[in-house]
PDB file of C-alpha atoms (C1' of nucleotides) in Angstrom:
ATOM      1  CA  UNK A 710     -11.992  -3.291  27.499  1.00 52.00           C
ATOM      2  CA  UNK A 711     -15.735  -3.360  26.905  1.00 53.00           C
ATOM      3  CA  UNK A 712     -17.793  -0.875  25.354  1.00 59.00           C
ATOM      4  CA  UNK A 713     -18.011   0.549  21.761  1.00 63.00           C
ATOM      5  CA  UNK A 714     -16.131  -2.735  20.360  1.00 75.00           C
ATOM      6  CA  UNK A 715     -19.299  -3.281  18.470  1.00 80.00           C
ATOM      7  CA  UNK A 716     -17.410  -1.174  15.701  1.00 85.00           C
ATOM      8  CA  UNK A 717     -15.274  -4.042  15.155  1.00 87.00           C
ATOM      9  CA  UNK A 718     -18.309  -6.279  14.798  1.00 83.00           C
ATOM     10  CA  UNK A 719     -19.550  -4.231  12.094  1.00 83.00           C
ATOM     11  CA  UNK A 720     -16.080  -3.862  10.553  1.00 81.00           C
ATOM     12  CA  UNK A 721     -15.712  -7.766  10.295  1.00 78.00           C
ATOM     13  CA  UNK A 722     -18.633  -7.836   8.078  1.00 73.00           C
ATOM     14  CA  UNK A 723     -16.600  -5.728   5.442  1.00 70.00           C
ATOM     15  CA  UNK A 724     -14.124  -8.588   5.577  1.00 69.00           C
ATOM     16  CA  UNK A 725     -16.211 -11.652   5.470  1.00 63.00           C
ATOM     17  CA  UNK A 726     -15.016 -13.889   2.676  1.00 57.00           C
ATOM     18  CA  UNK A 727     -18.613 -14.410   1.230  1.00 52.00           C
ATOM     19  CA  UNK A 728     -18.696 -10.545   0.929  1.00 50.00           C
ATOM     20  CA  UNK A 729     -16.527 -10.853  -2.235  1.00 49.00           C
ATOM     21  CA  UNK A 730     -19.010  -8.257  -3.903  1.00 46.00           C
ATOM     22  CA  UNK A 731     -15.895  -6.880  -5.588  1.00 46.00           C
ATOM     23  CA  UNK A 732     -16.645  -3.982  -3.171  1.00 47.00           C
ATOM     24  CA  UNK A 733     -18.886  -1.134  -4.069  1.00 50.00           C
ATOM     25  CA  UNK A 734     -19.446  -1.433   0.028  1.00 60.00           C
ATOM     26  CA  UNK A 735     -18.125   1.279   1.993  1.00 70.00           C
ATOM     27  CA  UNK A 736     -15.327   1.186   4.583  1.00 76.00           C
ATOM     28  CA  UNK A 737     -15.597   3.556   7.320  1.00 77.00           C
ATOM     29  CA  UNK A 738     -12.017   2.711   8.193  1.00 78.00           C
ATOM     30  CA  UNK A 739     -10.828   4.136   4.880  1.00 79.00           C
ATOM     31  CA  UNK A 740     -13.030   7.323   5.636  1.00 80.00           C
ATOM     32  CA  UNK A 741     -11.333   8.014   8.895  1.00 84.00           C
ATOM     33  CA  UNK A 742      -7.884   7.544   7.413  1.00 84.00           C
ATOM     34  CA  UNK A 743      -8.745   9.606   4.237  1.00 83.00           C
ATOM     35  CA  UNK A 744      -9.548  12.437   6.913  1.00 87.00           C
ATOM     36  CA  UNK A 745      -6.710  12.177   9.663  1.00 89.00           C
ATOM     37  CA  UNK A 746      -4.576   9.602   8.367  1.00 86.00           C
ATOM     38  CA  UNK A 747      -1.885  11.981   7.028  1.00 87.00           C
ATOM     39  CA  UNK A 748       1.134  13.311   8.749  1.00 87.00           C
ATOM     40  CA  UNK A 749      -0.175  16.417   9.986  1.00 91.00           C
ATOM     41  CA  UNK A 750      -3.905  16.279  10.349  1.00 93.00           C
ATOM     42  CA  UNK A 751      -4.113  15.243  13.838  1.00 91.00           C
ATOM     43  CA  UNK A 752      -1.119  17.421  15.175  1.00 90.00           C
ATOM     44  CA  UNK A 753      -3.478  20.273  13.512  1.00 93.00           C
ATOM     45  CA  UNK A 754      -6.572  19.280  15.215  1.00 94.00           C
ATOM     46  CA  UNK A 755      -4.983  18.809  18.575  1.00 92.00           C
ATOM     47  CA  UNK A 756      -3.590  22.290  18.300  1.00 93.00           C
ATOM     48  CA  UNK A 757      -6.341  24.072  17.599  1.00 95.00           C
ATOM     49  CA  UNK A 758      -8.492  22.095  20.362  1.00 94.00           C
ATOM     50  CA  UNK A 759      -7.291  24.392  23.030  1.00 93.00           C
ATOM     51  CA  UNK A 760      -7.827  27.615  21.042  1.00 94.00           C
ATOM     52  CA  UNK A 761      -8.057  29.214  17.453  1.00 97.00           C
ATOM     53  CA  UNK A 762      -4.971  29.781  15.688  1.00 97.00           C
ATOM     54  CA  UNK A 763      -3.616  32.040  13.209  1.00 97.00           C
ATOM     55  CA  UNK A 764      -1.617  30.824  10.132  1.00 97.00           C
ATOM     56  CA  UNK A 765       1.582  31.973  11.530  1.00 95.00           C
ATOM     57  CA  UNK A 766       0.630  30.547  14.869  1.00 95.00           C
ATOM     58  CA  UNK A 767      -0.014  27.260  13.647  1.00 95.00           C
ATOM     59  CA  UNK A 768       3.390  27.480  11.922  1.00 94.00           C
ATOM     60  CA  UNK A 769       5.245  28.226  15.118  1.00 92.00           C
ATOM     61  CA  UNK A 770       3.126  25.640  17.170  1.00 91.00           C
ATOM     62  CA  UNK A 771       3.854  22.860  14.815  1.00 89.00           C
ATOM     63  CA  UNK A 772       7.349  24.278  13.519  1.00 87.00           C
ATOM     64  CA  UNK A 773       8.509  21.697  11.269  1.00 87.00           C
ATOM     65  CA  UNK A 774       5.613  21.891   8.854  1.00 92.00           C
ATOM     66  CA  UNK A 775       6.363  23.719   5.604  1.00 94.00           C
ATOM     67  CA  UNK A 776       4.292  26.755   4.480  1.00 95.00           C
ATOM     68  CA  UNK A 777       2.805  24.481   1.780  1.00 96.00           C
ATOM     69  CA  UNK A 778       1.831  21.513   3.760  1.00 96.00           C
ATOM     70  CA  UNK A 779       0.237  23.768   6.092  1.00 96.00           C
ATOM     71  CA  UNK A 780      -1.827  25.460   3.622  1.00 97.00           C
ATOM     72  CA  UNK A 781      -2.903  21.919   1.956  1.00 96.00           C
ATOM     73  CA  UNK A 782      -3.829  20.344   5.483  1.00 96.00           C
ATOM     74  CA  UNK A 783      -5.690  23.243   6.393  1.00 97.00           C
ATOM     75  CA  UNK A 784      -7.433  23.309   3.054  1.00 96.00           C
ATOM     76  CA  UNK A 785      -8.326  19.592   3.446  1.00 95.00           C
ATOM     77  CA  UNK A 786      -9.884  19.832   7.019  1.00 96.00           C
ATOM     78  CA  UNK A 787     -11.674  22.756   6.137  1.00 96.00           C
ATOM     79  CA  UNK A 788     -13.098  20.766   3.093  1.00 94.00           C
ATOM     80  CA  UNK A 789     -14.072  18.038   5.474  1.00 94.00           C
ATOM     81  CA  UNK A 790     -16.049  20.498   7.733  1.00 96.00           C
ATOM     82  CA  UNK A 791     -13.531  19.673  10.616  1.00 97.00           C
ATOM     83  CA  UNK A 792     -12.081  23.474  10.941  1.00 97.00           C
ATOM     84  CA  UNK A 793     -13.356  26.716   9.802  1.00 97.00           C
ATOM     85  CA  UNK A 794     -11.339  29.497   8.224  1.00 97.00           C
ATOM     86  CA  UNK A 795     -12.234  33.319   9.167  1.00 97.00           C
ATOM     87  CA  UNK A 796     -10.667  35.925   7.243  1.00 96.00           C
ATOM     88  CA  UNK A 797     -10.328  39.551   8.974  1.00 95.00           C
ATOM     89  CA  UNK A 798      -9.847  42.115   6.427  1.00 90.00           C
ATOM     90  CA  UNK A 799      -7.188  44.261   8.333  1.00 90.00           C
ATOM     91  CA  UNK A 800      -4.289  45.829   6.788  1.00 85.00           C
ATOM     92  CA  UNK A 801      -1.808  42.848   6.601  1.00 88.00           C
ATOM     93  CA  UNK A 802      -4.439  40.185   6.241  1.00 92.00           C
ATOM     94  CA  UNK A 803      -5.277  37.964   9.051  1.00 96.00           C
ATOM     95  CA  UNK A 804      -6.812  34.624   9.087  1.00 97.00           C
ATOM     96  CA  UNK A 805      -8.106  32.612  11.886  1.00 97.00           C
ATOM     97  CA  UNK A 806      -8.778  28.905  11.893  1.00 98.00           C
ATOM     98  CA  UNK A 807     -10.670  27.173  14.539  1.00 97.00           C
ATOM     99  CA  UNK A 808     -12.341  23.879  15.257  1.00 97.00           C
ATOM    100  CA  UNK A 809     -15.870  23.632  13.605  1.00 97.00           C
ATOM    101  CA  UNK A 810     -18.609  21.655  15.738  1.00 97.00           C
ATOM    102  CA  UNK A 811     -17.805  18.607  13.680  1.00 97.00           C
ATOM    103  CA  UNK A 812     -14.065  18.759  14.551  1.00 96.00           C
ATOM    104  CA  UNK A 813     -15.116  19.022  18.264  1.00 96.00           C
ATOM    105  CA  UNK A 814     -16.736  15.545  18.149  1.00 96.00           C
ATOM    106  CA  UNK A 815     -13.680  14.123  16.948  1.00 95.00           C
ATOM    107  CA  UNK A 816     -11.710  15.109  20.062  1.00 94.00           C
ATOM    108  CA  UNK A 817     -12.583  12.746  22.357  1.00 93.00           C
ATOM    109  CA  UNK A 818     -11.985   9.514  20.330  1.00 93.00           C
ATOM    110  CA  UNK A 819      -8.908  11.201  19.226  1.00 91.00           C
ATOM    111  CA  UNK A 820      -7.774  11.971  22.723  1.00 92.00           C
ATOM    112  CA  UNK A 821      -8.430   8.599  23.815  1.00 92.00           C
ATOM    113  CA  UNK A 822      -6.023   7.399  21.058  1.00 91.00           C
ATOM    114  CA  UNK A 823      -3.385   9.686  22.177  1.00 89.00           C
ATOM    115  CA  UNK A 824      -3.945   8.756  25.777  1.00 90.00           C
ATOM    116  CA  UNK A 825      -3.221   5.151  24.560  1.00 93.00           C
ATOM    117  CA  UNK A 826      -0.130   6.264  23.057  1.00 90.00           C
ATOM    118  CA  UNK A 827       1.039   7.968  26.395  1.00 88.00           C
ATOM    119  CA  UNK A 828       0.547   5.062  28.355  1.00 92.00           C
ATOM    120  CA  UNK A 829       1.843   2.452  25.997  1.00 92.00           C
ATOM    121  CA  UNK A 830       4.906   4.442  24.650  1.00 88.00           C
ATOM    122  CA  UNK A 831       7.401   2.688  26.947  1.00 91.00           C
ATOM    123  CA  UNK A 832       6.249  -0.879  25.943  1.00 94.00           C
ATOM    124  CA  UNK A 833       6.132  -0.101  22.281  1.00 93.00           C
ATOM    125  CA  UNK A 834       9.827   1.216  22.279  1.00 91.00           C
ATOM    126  CA  UNK A 835      10.892  -1.705  24.310  1.00 93.00           C
ATOM    127  CA  UNK A 836       9.520  -4.211  21.853  1.00 94.00           C
ATOM    128  CA  UNK A 837      11.101  -2.154  19.232  1.00 91.00           C
ATOM    129  CA  UNK A 838      14.468  -2.316  20.663  1.00 91.00           C
ATOM    130  CA  UNK A 839      13.995  -5.864  21.473  1.00 92.00           C
ATOM    131  CA  UNK A 840      13.158  -6.630  17.568  1.00 91.00           C
ATOM    132  CA  UNK A 841      15.883  -4.507  16.352  1.00 86.00           C
ATOM    133  CA  UNK A 842      18.307  -5.933  18.994  1.00 80.00           C
ATOM    134  CA  UNK A 843      17.661  -9.640  18.097  1.00 67.00           C
ATOM    135  CA  UNK A 844      16.600  -9.890  14.387  1.00 58.00           C
ATOM    136  CA  UNK A 845      16.395 -13.810  14.697  1.00 52.00           C
ATOM    137  CA  UNK A 846      19.241 -13.389  17.073  1.00 49.00           C
ATOM    138  CA  UNK A 847      22.639 -11.972  16.213  1.00 45.00           C
ATOM    139  CA  UNK A 848      25.334 -14.648  16.231  1.00 41.00           C
ATOM    140  CA  UNK A 849      28.089 -12.212  17.261  1.00 36.00           C
TER     141      UNK A 849
ATOM    142  CA  UNK B1307     -17.954  15.017  25.662  1.00 52.00           C
ATOM    143  CA  UNK B1308     -15.950  15.002  28.993  1.00 53.00           C
ATOM    144  CA  UNK B1309     -13.539  12.322  29.818  1.00 60.00           C
ATOM    145  CA  UNK B1310     -10.040  11.805  28.738  1.00 64.00           C
ATOM    146  CA  UNK B1311      -9.643  15.311  27.104  1.00 76.00           C
ATOM    147  CA  UNK B1312      -6.695  15.511  29.592  1.00 81.00           C
ATOM    148  CA  UNK B1313      -4.711  14.230  26.612  1.00 85.00           C
ATOM    149  CA  UNK B1314      -5.238  17.327  25.031  1.00 87.00           C
ATOM    150  CA  UNK B1315      -4.290  19.489  28.054  1.00 85.00           C
ATOM    151  CA  UNK B1316      -1.014  17.486  28.118  1.00 84.00           C
ATOM    152  CA  UNK B1317      -0.412  17.798  24.545  1.00 83.00           C
ATOM    153  CA  UNK B1318      -0.929  21.592  24.452  1.00 80.00           C
ATOM    154  CA  UNK B1319       2.301  21.769  26.653  1.00 75.00           C
ATOM    155  CA  UNK B1320       4.170  20.456  23.925  1.00 72.00           C
ATOM    156  CA  UNK B1321       3.048  23.522  21.905  1.00 71.00           C
ATOM    157  CA  UNK B1322       3.528  26.304  24.329  1.00 65.00           C
ATOM    158  CA  UNK B1323       5.288  29.085  22.758  1.00 58.00           C
ATOM    159  CA  UNK B1324       7.963  29.283  25.524  1.00 52.00           C
ATOM    160  CA  UNK B1325       8.757  25.692  25.141  1.00 51.00           C
ATOM    161  CA  UNK B1326      10.734  26.498  22.045  1.00 49.00           C
ATOM    162  CA  UNK B1327      13.414  24.174  23.388  1.00 46.00           C
ATOM    163  CA  UNK B1328      14.288  23.171  19.917  1.00 46.00           C
ATOM    164  CA  UNK B1329      12.711  19.729  21.050  1.00 47.00           C
ATOM    165  CA  UNK B1330      14.484  16.890  22.374  1.00 50.00           C
ATOM    166  CA  UNK B1331      10.977  16.654  23.689  1.00 61.00           C
ATOM    167  CA  UNK B1332       8.780  13.537  22.744  1.00 71.00           C
ATOM    168  CA  UNK B1333       5.446  14.131  21.225  1.00 76.00           C
ATOM    169  CA  UNK B1334       3.130  11.118  21.884  1.00 77.00           C
ATOM    170  CA  UNK B1335       0.965  12.245  18.760  1.00 78.00           C
ATOM    171  CA  UNK B1336       3.854  11.189  16.398  1.00 80.00           C
ATOM    172  CA  UNK B1337       4.428   7.993  18.160  1.00 79.00           C
ATOM    173  CA  UNK B1338       0.753   6.899  17.564  1.00 83.00           C
ATOM    174  CA  UNK B1339       1.311   8.256  13.931  1.00 84.00           C
ATOM    175  CA  UNK B1340       4.416   6.289  13.288  1.00 83.00           C
ATOM    176  CA  UNK B1341       2.455   2.941  14.583  1.00 86.00           C
ATOM    177  CA  UNK B1342      -0.668   3.476  12.968  1.00 89.00           C
ATOM    178  CA  UNK B1343      -0.706   6.191  10.844  1.00 85.00           C
ATOM    179  CA  UNK B1344       0.155   4.542   7.660  1.00 87.00           C
ATOM    180  CA  UNK B1345      -2.422   3.037   4.785  1.00 86.00           C
ATOM    181  CA  UNK B1346      -2.668  -0.328   6.036  1.00 90.00           C
ATOM    182  CA  UNK B1347      -2.008  -0.739   9.808  1.00 92.00           C
ATOM    183  CA  UNK B1348      -5.621   0.150  11.089  1.00 90.00           C
ATOM    184  CA  UNK B1349      -7.121  -2.039   8.896  1.00 90.00           C
ATOM    185  CA  UNK B1350      -4.727  -5.006   9.549  1.00 93.00           C
ATOM    186  CA  UNK B1351      -5.547  -4.479  13.409  1.00 94.00           C
ATOM    187  CA  UNK B1352      -8.915  -4.590  12.773  1.00 92.00           C
ATOM    188  CA  UNK B1353      -8.888  -7.552  10.746  1.00 93.00           C
ATOM    189  CA  UNK B1354      -6.755  -9.497  13.256  1.00 95.00           C
ATOM    190  CA  UNK B1355      -9.329  -8.290  15.943  1.00 94.00           C
ATOM    191  CA  UNK B1356     -11.656 -10.808  15.454  1.00 92.00           C
ATOM    192  CA  UNK B1357      -9.424 -13.850  14.974  1.00 94.00           C
ATOM    193  CA  UNK B1358      -5.918 -15.089  14.031  1.00 96.00           C
ATOM    194  CA  UNK B1359      -5.315 -14.800  10.251  1.00 96.00           C
ATOM    195  CA  UNK B1360      -2.820 -16.610   7.999  1.00 96.00           C
ATOM    196  CA  UNK B1361      -0.692 -14.448   5.619  1.00 96.00           C
ATOM    197  CA  UNK B1362      -2.840 -15.558   2.584  1.00 95.00           C
ATOM    198  CA  UNK B1363      -6.123 -15.086   4.465  1.00 95.00           C
ATOM    199  CA  UNK B1364      -5.206 -11.513   5.320  1.00 95.00           C
ATOM    200  CA  UNK B1365      -4.372 -10.937   1.679  1.00 93.00           C
ATOM    201  CA  UNK B1366      -8.015 -11.816   0.837  1.00 91.00           C
ATOM    202  CA  UNK B1367      -9.489 -10.047   3.595  1.00 90.00           C
ATOM    203  CA  UNK B1368      -7.848  -6.703   2.739  1.00 89.00           C
ATOM    204  CA  UNK B1369      -7.837  -7.546  -1.172  1.00 87.00           C
ATOM    205  CA  UNK B1370      -6.192  -4.525  -2.559  1.00 87.00           C
ATOM    206  CA  UNK B1371      -3.104  -4.569  -0.375  1.00 92.00           C
ATOM    207  CA  UNK B1372       0.101  -6.002  -2.127  1.00 94.00           C
ATOM    208  CA  UNK B1373       2.323  -8.885  -1.118  1.00 95.00           C
ATOM    209  CA  UNK B1374       5.033  -6.367  -0.539  1.00 95.00           C
ATOM    210  CA  UNK B1375       3.229  -3.885   1.557  1.00 95.00           C
ATOM    211  CA  UNK B1376       1.262  -6.742   3.582  1.00 96.00           C
ATOM    212  CA  UNK B1377       4.697  -8.287   4.351  1.00 96.00           C
ATOM    213  CA  UNK B1378       6.074  -4.734   5.530  1.00 96.00           C
ATOM    214  CA  UNK B1379       2.943  -3.774   7.680  1.00 96.00           C
ATOM    215  CA  UNK B1380       3.164  -7.127   9.424  1.00 97.00           C
ATOM    216  CA  UNK B1381       6.740  -6.757  10.216  1.00 95.00           C
ATOM    217  CA  UNK B1382       6.345  -3.185  11.371  1.00 95.00           C
ATOM    218  CA  UNK B1383       3.554  -4.087  13.687  1.00 96.00           C
ATOM    219  CA  UNK B1384       5.445  -7.023  15.021  1.00 96.00           C
ATOM    220  CA  UNK B1385       8.360  -4.903  15.566  1.00 94.00           C
ATOM    221  CA  UNK B1386       6.215  -2.523  17.613  1.00 94.00           C
ATOM    222  CA  UNK B1387       4.873  -5.521  19.496  1.00 95.00           C
ATOM    223  CA  UNK B1388       1.434  -5.076  18.347  1.00 96.00           C
ATOM    224  CA  UNK B1389       1.041  -8.564  16.621  1.00 97.00           C
ATOM    225  CA  UNK B1390       2.781 -11.677  16.907  1.00 97.00           C
ATOM    226  CA  UNK B1391       3.831 -14.121  14.169  1.00 97.00           C
ATOM    227  CA  UNK B1392       3.617 -17.779  14.459  1.00 96.00           C
ATOM    228  CA  UNK B1393       5.311 -20.230  12.161  1.00 96.00           C
ATOM    229  CA  UNK B1394       4.311 -23.923  11.792  1.00 95.00           C
ATOM    230  CA  UNK B1395       6.806 -25.808  10.002  1.00 90.00           C
ATOM    231  CA  UNK B1396       4.190 -27.894   7.931  1.00 90.00           C
ATOM    232  CA  UNK B1397       4.997 -29.095   4.558  1.00 84.00           C
ATOM    233  CA  UNK B1398       4.140 -26.110   2.735  1.00 88.00           C
ATOM    234  CA  UNK B1399       4.956 -23.526   5.359  1.00 91.00           C
ATOM    235  CA  UNK B1400       2.169 -21.854   7.177  1.00 96.00           C
ATOM    236  CA  UNK B1401       2.346 -18.680   9.255  1.00 97.00           C
ATOM    237  CA  UNK B1402      -0.232 -17.138  11.569  1.00 97.00           C
ATOM    238  CA  UNK B1403      -0.592 -13.676  12.818  1.00 98.00           C
ATOM    239  CA  UNK B1404      -2.389 -12.616  15.683  1.00 97.00           C
ATOM    240  CA  UNK B1405      -2.811  -9.731  17.867  1.00 97.00           C
ATOM    241  CA  UNK B1406      -0.427  -9.419  20.687  1.00 97.00           C
ATOM    242  CA  UNK B1407      -1.430  -8.092  24.180  1.00 97.00           C
ATOM    243  CA  UNK B1408      -0.529  -4.901  23.768  1.00 97.00           C
ATOM    244  CA  UNK B1409      -2.427  -4.761  20.475  1.00 96.00           C
ATOM    245  CA  UNK B1410      -5.632  -5.839  22.162  1.00 96.00           C
ATOM    246  CA  UNK B1411      -5.161  -2.676  24.443  1.00 96.00           C
ATOM    247  CA  UNK B1412      -5.229  -0.807  21.054  1.00 95.00           C
ATOM    248  CA  UNK B1413      -8.558  -2.058  19.941  1.00 94.00           C
ATOM    249  CA  UNK B1414     -10.995   0.048  22.394  1.00 93.00           C
ATOM    250  CA  UNK B1415      -9.321   3.406  21.489  1.00 93.00           C
ATOM    251  CA  UNK B1416      -9.375   2.705  17.980  1.00 91.00           C
ATOM    252  CA  UNK B1417     -13.226   1.269  18.017  1.00 92.00           C
ATOM    253  CA  UNK B1418     -14.197   4.555  19.089  1.00 92.00           C
ATOM    254  CA  UNK B1419     -12.472   6.411  16.168  1.00 91.00           C
ATOM    255  CA  UNK B1420     -14.041   3.926  13.688  1.00 89.00           C
ATOM    256  CA  UNK B1421     -17.279   4.659  15.596  1.00 90.00           C
ATOM    257  CA  UNK B1422     -16.932   8.203  15.038  1.00 93.00           C
ATOM    258  CA  UNK B1423     -16.319   7.712  11.345  1.00 90.00           C
ATOM    259  CA  UNK B1424     -19.347   5.587  11.118  1.00 88.00           C
ATOM    260  CA  UNK B1425     -21.390   8.197  12.713  1.00 92.00           C
ATOM    261  CA  UNK B1426     -20.013  11.267  11.128  1.00 93.00           C
ATOM    262  CA  UNK B1427     -19.580   9.759   7.831  1.00 88.00           C
ATOM    263  CA  UNK B1428     -22.704  11.539   6.158  1.00 91.00           C
ATOM    264  CA  UNK B1429     -21.552  14.922   7.731  1.00 94.00           C
ATOM    265  CA  UNK B1430     -18.007  14.857   6.309  1.00 93.00           C
ATOM    266  CA  UNK B1431     -19.236  13.816   2.740  1.00 91.00           C
ATOM    267  CA  UNK B1432     -21.985  16.492   2.785  1.00 93.00           C
ATOM    268  CA  UNK B1433     -19.308  19.232   4.019  1.00 94.00           C
ATOM    269  CA  UNK B1434     -17.115  17.847   1.105  1.00 91.00           C
ATOM    270  CA  UNK B1435     -19.818  17.949  -1.619  1.00 92.00           C
ATOM    271  CA  UNK B1436     -20.560  21.424  -0.598  1.00 93.00           C
ATOM    272  CA  UNK B1437     -16.950  22.672  -0.461  1.00 92.00           C
ATOM    273  CA  UNK B1438     -16.109  21.150  -4.119  1.00 87.00           C
ATOM    274  CA  UNK B1439     -19.569  22.746  -5.186  1.00 81.00           C
ATOM    275  CA  UNK B1440     -18.934  26.140  -4.003  1.00 69.00           C
ATOM    276  CA  UNK B1441     -15.257  26.775  -4.079  1.00 59.00           C
ATOM    277  CA  UNK B1442     -15.873  30.629  -3.438  1.00 53.00           C
ATOM    278  CA  UNK B1443     -18.983  30.106  -5.547  1.00 50.00           C
ATOM    279  CA  UNK B1444     -18.858  29.320  -9.066  1.00 47.00           C
ATOM    280  CA  UNK B1445     -20.097  32.533 -11.095  1.00 42.00           C
ATOM    281  CA  UNK B1446     -21.194  30.246 -14.062  1.00 39.00           C
TER     282      UNK B1446
ATOM    283  C1'  DC C  92       2.973 -20.978   0.895  1.00 92.05           C
ATOM    284  C1'  DG C  93       5.327 -17.003   2.697  1.00 92.05           C
ATOM    285  C1'  DG C  94       8.339 -14.240   1.882  1.00 92.05           C
ATOM    286  C1'  DA C  95      13.207 -11.423  -0.193  1.00 92.05           C
ATOM    287  C1'  DA C  96      15.256  -8.900  -3.880  1.00 92.05           C
ATOM    288  C1'  DT C  97      15.268  -5.897  -7.563  1.00 92.05           C
ATOM    289  C1'  DC C  98      13.293  -2.544 -10.682  1.00 92.05           C
ATOM    290  C1'  DC C  99      10.509   1.378 -11.960  1.00 92.05           C
ATOM    291  C1'  DT C 100       7.247   4.994 -11.622  1.00 92.05           C
ATOM    292  C1'  DG C 101       4.436   8.816  -9.897  1.00 92.05           C
ATOM    293  C1'  DA C 102       2.719  11.212  -5.943  1.00 92.05           C
ATOM    294  C1'  DC C 103       4.347  13.687  -2.274  1.00 92.05           C
ATOM    295  C1'  DA C 104       6.628  17.350  -0.168  1.00 92.05           C
ATOM    296  C1'  DG C 105      10.780  20.772   0.453  1.00 92.05           C
ATOM    297  C1'  DA C 106      12.901  25.003  -1.441  1.00 92.05           C
ATOM    298  C1'  DT C 107      12.597  29.284  -3.665  1.00 92.05           C
ATOM    299  C1'  DA C 108      10.335  33.117  -5.583  1.00 92.05           C
ATOM    300  C1'  DC C 109       6.396  35.858  -6.565  1.00 92.05           C
ATOM    301  C1'  DT C 110       1.685  38.309  -4.950  1.00 92.05           C
ATOM    302  C1'  DG C 111      -2.728  40.884  -2.944  1.00 92.05           C
TER     303       DG C 111
ATOM    304  C1'  DC D 619       0.480  38.174   6.715  1.00 92.05           C
ATOM    305  C1'  DA D 620      -1.185  34.700   4.175  1.00 92.05           C
ATOM    306  C1'  DG D 621      -0.937  32.586   0.837  1.00 92.05           C
ATOM    307  C1'  DT D 622       0.084  30.744  -4.528  1.00 92.05           C
ATOM    308  C1'  DA D 623       3.206  28.869  -8.449  1.00 92.05           C
ATOM    309  C1'  DT D 624       7.064  26.159 -10.122  1.00 92.05           C
ATOM    310  C1'  DC D 625      10.643  23.207 -10.321  1.00 92.05           C
ATOM    311  C1'  DT D 626      12.826  19.223  -8.379  1.00 92.05           C
ATOM    312  C1'  DG D 627      14.179  15.253  -5.694  1.00 92.05           C
ATOM    313  C1'  DT D 628      12.865  11.682  -2.890  1.00 92.05           C
ATOM    314  C1'  DC D 629      10.946   7.765  -1.741  1.00 92.05           C
ATOM    315  C1'  DA D 630       6.591   4.864  -1.091  1.00 92.05           C
ATOM    316  C1'  DG D 631       4.732   1.499  -3.093  1.00 92.05           C
ATOM    317  C1'  DG D 632       3.246  -1.537  -7.315  1.00 92.05           C
ATOM    318  C1'  DA D 633       4.639  -5.332 -10.650  1.00 92.05           C
ATOM    319  C1'  DT D 634       7.489  -9.038 -11.292  1.00 92.05           C
ATOM    320  C1'  DT D 635      10.966 -12.532 -10.337  1.00 92.05           C
ATOM    321  C1'  DC D 636      13.210 -15.966  -7.449  1.00 92.05           C
ATOM    322  C1'  DC D 637      13.751 -18.703  -3.162  1.00 92.05           C
ATOM    323  C1'  DG D 638      13.179 -22.133   1.069  1.00 92.05           C
TER     324       DG D 638
END
DNA sequence: CGGAATCCTGACAGATACTG
DNA sequence: CAGTATCTGTCAGGATTCCG
């Protein structure tokens, strides 16, 4: 618990009560959420982290994503410059997606987050079970 | 670009094609998304990072959150053990929310992510503008 | 003040069918 | 193979009202 917490200090400035400037101010938290805050983006980026994937490979890798959402998520990530799309004009068309340089820079902070989830998983679910088990404390 | 990328290696095991075990396997990415993947959780945690807040303080700090979503997000975070809720039985009731120890551990990885957003913000929006400006390249 | 309950709407996302 | 198009249901989430 030490480094990079400067982000919090910077963030807190967006929140100061005297900064009620009806906000044209721009909040970085919103940005990161707009990019990877949806259901599939993180999954997608993690999958592409190891190697490039074709469209159908991604479907198999993620499995419970629909063709529609796969396409849409890929488009959004491409739009934000996080991944790139390469079309090979073979007989049955073939498309390869890979992490763009910008996307690579996202790997480390994201891996830290996954790491946290890995380590704290049990605590979270313990808390959840406890909360669900005793909502105010069950009488009988 | 070096440390903690082990999370990616671990993650990739969930994705290996031979692991088509119809998955009772548990994916940590889903967990972290279930906890803080929604629209308000990260905002909330960042706000509580600096100091405890009362219900109405949180409303002012986040501003465009509805009372409903504020309550719901707070309940979810409390349920997961990330924040704690303290009721003071004053005349008009007063409730204070603060980051639980478990929530504190989330601060550093999350701050890293915010930091990334801060630094890469311009690149992302440049990519976005470029993509929107030339969707295949406009003929006229 | 800090919620809970109810109603209501639109954006999201699944299923299906078609195309280059 | 890698999408697009349409249609439809679901449900997140805003507005409003009531309560302790």
